[in-house]
Amino acid sequence: MVDPNSADALHPGYVTAWNLRQKLSKQLKIDLQPHETIHIHPLDSLSHSELDMNKAQTMVDEFDPQGPCTIKIRKLGDYVAKISLDGNYSVPLRFVVQKRLP
C-alpha cells in the first residue's frame, strides 16, 4: 500500500521484491538474512478463488528464479512470491497489491 504522506512510502508506480522485504520486516517483524531472497512469480494477477495453498506451493516449487528479482508489479491484484531460505527451503508468499484507503 502506498501512503504519499509517509517518509518511507513505497514508490507510487510499482511494487518490487525489495518492497515486500520491507513490509515483512516492518509489519510482521520477519527480518530475512541478506542471502535469503524473495522472488515475485512472473504470472499476472491471480484471483483468490484460483489459488489455494497447495497450488501456491506447487507454483513456488516449479519456479526456479536466477539472479536478483527484477519484476515490478504495476497492477492491483493478488500475486505469489517465493522466499528462498537456508537449507534449500522455500516458502510461498501470497500478497495483495491494493490502493491505500484514505
mmCIF file with all atom_site columns, N, CA, C and O in Angstrom, residues 54-74:
data_model
loop_
_atom_site.group_PDB
_atom_site.id
_atom_site.type_symbol
_atom_site.label_atom_id
_atom_site.label_alt_id
_atom_site.label_comp_id
_atom_site.label_asym_id
_atom_site.label_entity_id
_atom_site.label_seq_id
_atom_site.pdbx_PDB_ins_code
_atom_site.Cartn_x
_atom_site.Cartn_y
_atom_site.Cartn_z
_atom_site.occupancy
_atom_site.B_iso_or_equiv
_atom_site.pdbx_formal_charge
_atom_site.auth_seq_id
_atom_site.auth_comp_id
_atom_site.auth_asym_id
_atom_site.auth_atom_id
_atom_site.pdbx_PDB_model_num
ATOM 1  N N  . ASN A 1 54 ? -2.028 -25.276 -1.620  1.00 0.00 ? 54 ASN A N  1
ATOM 2  C CA . ASN A 1 54 ? -1.356 -26.363 -2.340  1.00 0.00 ? 54 ASN A CA 1
ATOM 3  C C  . ASN A 1 54 ? -0.895 -25.902 -3.704  1.00 0.00 ? 54 ASN A C  1
ATOM 4  O O  . ASN A 1 54 ? 0.215  -26.210 -4.137  1.00 0.00 ? 54 ASN A O  1
ATOM 5  N N  . LYS A 1 55 ? -1.754 -25.153 -4.399  1.00 0.00 ? 55 LYS A N  1
ATOM 6  C CA . LYS A 1 55 ? -1.384 -24.645 -5.714  1.00 0.00 ? 55 LYS A CA 1
ATOM 7  C C  . LYS A 1 55 ? -0.258 -23.618 -5.597  1.00 0.00 ? 55 LYS A C  1
ATOM 8  O O  . LYS A 1 55 ? 0.660  -23.593 -6.411  1.00 0.00 ? 55 LYS A O  1
ATOM 9  N N  . ALA A 1 56 ? -0.313 -22.780 -4.569  1.00 0.00 ? 56 ALA A N  1
ATOM 10 C CA . ALA A 1 56 ? 0.747  -21.797 -4.348  1.00 0.00 ? 56 ALA A CA 1
ATOM 11 C C  . ALA A 1 56 ? 2.083  -22.499 -4.100  1.00 0.00 ? 56 ALA A C  1
ATOM 12 O O  . ALA A 1 56 ? 3.112  -22.100 -4.651  1.00 0.00 ? 56 ALA A O  1
ATOM 13 N N  . GLN A 1 57 ? 2.080  -23.552 -3.285  1.00 0.00 ? 57 GLN A N  1
ATOM 14 C CA . GLN A 1 57 ? 3.316  -24.285 -3.018  1.00 0.00 ? 57 GLN A CA 1
ATOM 15 C C  . GLN A 1 57 ? 3.838  -24.948 -4.285  1.00 0.00 ? 57 GLN A C  1
ATOM 16 O O  . GLN A 1 57 ? 5.040  -24.936 -4.543  1.00 0.00 ? 57 GLN A O  1
ATOM 17 N N  . THR A 1 58 ? 2.953  -25.520 -5.105  1.00 0.00 ? 58 THR A N  1
ATOM 18 C CA . THR A 1 58 ? 3.362  -26.132 -6.363  1.00 0.00 ? 58 THR A CA 1
ATOM 19 C C  . THR A 1 58 ? 3.985  -25.091 -7.293  1.00 0.00 ? 58 THR A C  1
ATOM 20 O O  . THR A 1 58 ? 5.015  -25.344 -7.916  1.00 0.00 ? 58 THR A O  1
ATOM 21 N N  . MET A 1 59 ? 3.355  -23.903 -7.389  1.00 0.00 ? 59 MET A N  1
ATOM 22 C CA . MET A 1 59 ? 3.902  -22.839 -8.233  1.00 0.00 ? 59 MET A CA 1
ATOM 23 C C  . MET A 1 59 ? 5.295  -22.439 -7.762  1.00 0.00 ? 59 MET A C  1
ATOM 24 O O  . MET A 1 59 ? 6.200  -22.254 -8.573  1.00 0.00 ? 59 MET A O  1
ATOM 25 N N  . VAL A 1 60 ? 5.481  -22.334 -6.460  1.00 0.00 ? 60 VAL A N  1
ATOM 26 C CA . VAL A 1 60 ? 6.769  -21.939 -5.915  1.00 0.00 ? 60 VAL A CA 1
ATOM 27 C C  . VAL A 1 60 ? 7.810  -23.026 -6.144  1.00 0.00 ? 60 VAL A C  1
ATOM 28 O O  . VAL A 1 60 ? 8.958  -22.742 -6.484  1.00 0.00 ? 60 VAL A O  1
ATOM 29 N N  . ASP A 1 61 ? 7.434  -24.289 -5.976  1.00 0.00 ? 61 ASP A N  1
ATOM 30 C CA . ASP A 1 61 ? 8.371  -25.390 -6.183  1.00 0.00 ? 61 ASP A CA 1
ATOM 31 C C  . ASP A 1 61 ? 8.840  -25.464 -7.632  1.00 0.00 ? 61 ASP A C  1
ATOM 32 O O  . ASP A 1 61 ? 9.997  -25.781 -7.898  1.00 0.00 ? 61 ASP A O  1
ATOM 33 N N  . GLU A 1 62 ? 7.951  -25.173 -8.580  1.00 0.00 ? 62 GLU A N  1
ATOM 34 C CA . GLU A 1 62 ? 8.300  -25.238 -10.000 1.00 0.00 ? 62 GLU A CA 1
ATOM 35 C C  . GLU A 1 62 ? 9.019  -23.985 -10.484 1.00 0.00 ? 62 GLU A C  1
ATOM 36 O O  . GLU A 1 62 ? 9.632  -23.989 -11.543 1.00 0.00 ? 62 GLU A O  1
ATOM 37 N N  . PHE A 1 63 ? 8.961  -22.915 -9.718  1.00 0.00 ? 63 PHE A N  1
ATOM 38 C CA . PHE A 1 63 ? 9.561  -21.633 -10.083 1.00 0.00 ? 63 PHE A CA 1
ATOM 39 C C  . PHE A 1 63 ? 11.019 -21.626 -9.639  1.00 0.00 ? 63 PHE A C  1
ATOM 40 O O  . PHE A 1 63 ? 11.324 -21.762 -8.462  1.00 0.00 ? 63 PHE A O  1
ATOM 41 N N  . ASP A 1 64 ? 11.953 -21.507 -10.589 1.00 0.00 ? 64 ASP A N  1
ATOM 42 C CA . ASP A 1 64 ? 13.381 -21.522 -10.278 1.00 0.00 ? 64 ASP A CA 1
ATOM 43 C C  . ASP A 1 64 ? 14.021 -20.222 -10.765 1.00 0.00 ? 64 ASP A C  1
ATOM 44 O O  . ASP A 1 64 ? 14.539 -20.152 -11.871 1.00 0.00 ? 64 ASP A O  1
ATOM 45 N N  . PRO A 1 65 ? 13.962 -19.169 -9.942  1.00 0.00 ? 65 PRO A N  1
ATOM 46 C CA . PRO A 1 65 ? 14.494 -17.872 -10.361 1.00 0.00 ? 65 PRO A CA 1
ATOM 47 C C  . PRO A 1 65 ? 16.016 -17.874 -10.407 1.00 0.00 ? 65 PRO A C  1
ATOM 48 O O  . PRO A 1 65 ? 16.669 -18.594 -9.659  1.00 0.00 ? 65 PRO A O  1
ATOM 49 N N  . GLN A 1 66 ? 16.557 -17.086 -11.299 1.00 0.00 ? 66 GLN A N  1
ATOM 50 C CA . GLN A 1 66 ? 18.005 -16.921 -11.428 1.00 0.00 ? 66 GLN A CA 1
ATOM 51 C C  . GLN A 1 66 ? 18.350 -15.455 -11.215 1.00 0.00 ? 66 GLN A C  1
ATOM 52 O O  . GLN A 1 66 ? 17.737 -14.586 -11.817 1.00 0.00 ? 66 GLN A O  1
ATOM 53 N N  . GLY A 1 67 ? 19.307 -15.181 -10.362 1.00 0.00 ? 67 GLY A N  1
ATOM 54 C CA . GLY A 1 67 ? 19.737 -13.808 -10.119 1.00 0.00 ? 67 GLY A CA 1
ATOM 55 C C  . GLY A 1 67 ? 18.739 -13.042 -9.277  1.00 0.00 ? 67 GLY A C  1
ATOM 56 O O  . GLY A 1 67 ? 17.774 -13.591 -8.756  1.00 0.00 ? 67 GLY A O  1
ATOM 57 N N  . PRO A 1 68 ? 18.955 -11.747 -9.154  1.00 0.00 ? 68 PRO A N  1
ATOM 58 C CA . PRO A 1 68 ? 18.038 -10.918 -8.362  1.00 0.00 ? 68 PRO A CA 1
ATOM 59 C C  . PRO A 1 68 ? 16.690 -10.742 -9.063  1.00 0.00 ? 68 PRO A C  1
ATOM 60 O O  . PRO A 1 68 ? 16.603 -10.801 -10.287 1.00 0.00 ? 68 PRO A O  1
ATOM 61 N N  . CYS A 1 69 ? 15.651 -10.527 -8.284  1.00 0.00 ? 69 CYS A N  1
ATOM 62 C CA . CYS A 1 69 ? 14.306 -10.346 -8.833  1.00 0.00 ? 69 CYS A CA 1
ATOM 63 C C  . CYS A 1 69 ? 14.202 -8.960  -9.457  1.00 0.00 ? 69 CYS A C  1
ATOM 64 O O  . CYS A 1 69 ? 14.480 -7.947  -8.819  1.00 0.00 ? 69 CYS A O  1
ATOM 65 N N  . THR A 1 70 ? 13.777 -8.915  -10.716 1.00 0.00 ? 70 THR A N  1
ATOM 66 C CA . THR A 1 70 ? 13.655 -7.641  -11.435 1.00 0.00 ? 70 THR A CA 1
ATOM 67 C C  . THR A 1 70 ? 12.207 -7.307  -11.784 1.00 0.00 ? 70 THR A C  1
ATOM 68 O O  . THR A 1 70 ? 11.960 -6.337  -12.487 1.00 0.00 ? 70 THR A O  1
ATOM 69 N N  . ILE A 1 71 ? 11.274 -8.095  -11.282 1.00 0.00 ? 71 ILE A N  1
ATOM 70 C CA . ILE A 1 71 ? 9.868  -7.883  -11.613 1.00 0.00 ? 71 ILE A CA 1
ATOM 71 C C  . ILE A 1 71 ? 9.335  -6.677  -10.850 1.00 0.00 ? 71 ILE A C  1
ATOM 72 O O  . ILE A 1 71 ? 9.573  -6.531  -9.650  1.00 0.00 ? 71 ILE A O  1
ATOM 73 N N  . LYS A 1 72 ? 8.602  -5.837  -11.563 1.00 0.00 ? 72 LYS A N  1
ATOM 74 C CA . LYS A 1 72 ? 7.950  -4.668  -10.971 1.00 0.00 ? 72 LYS A CA 1
ATOM 75 C C  . LYS A 1 72 ? 6.456  -4.799  -11.247 1.00 0.00 ? 72 LYS A C  1
ATOM 76 O O  . LYS A 1 72 ? 6.042  -4.835  -12.397 1.00 0.00 ? 72 LYS A O  1
ATOM 77 N N  . ILE A 1 73 ? 5.664  -4.870  -10.185 1.00 0.00 ? 73 ILE A N  1
ATOM 78 C CA . ILE A 1 73 ? 4.220  -5.022  -10.320 1.00 0.00 ? 73 ILE A CA 1
ATOM 79 C C  . ILE A 1 73 ? 3.602  -3.641  -10.439 1.00 0.00 ? 73 ILE A C  1
ATOM 80 O O  . ILE A 1 73 ? 3.797  -2.794  -9.575  1.00 0.00 ? 73 ILE A O  1
ATOM 81 N N  . ARG A 1 74 ? 2.841  -3.449  -11.506 1.00 0.00 ? 74 ARG A N  1
ATOM 82 C CA . ARG A 1 74 ? 2.215  -2.160  -11.762 1.00 0.00 ? 74 ARG A CA 1
ATOM 83 C C  . ARG A 1 74 ? 0.689  -2.233  -11.731 1.00 0.00 ? 74 ARG A C  1
ATOM 84 O O  . ARG A 1 74 ? 0.024  -1.233  -11.931 1.00 0.00 ? 74 ARG A O  1
#
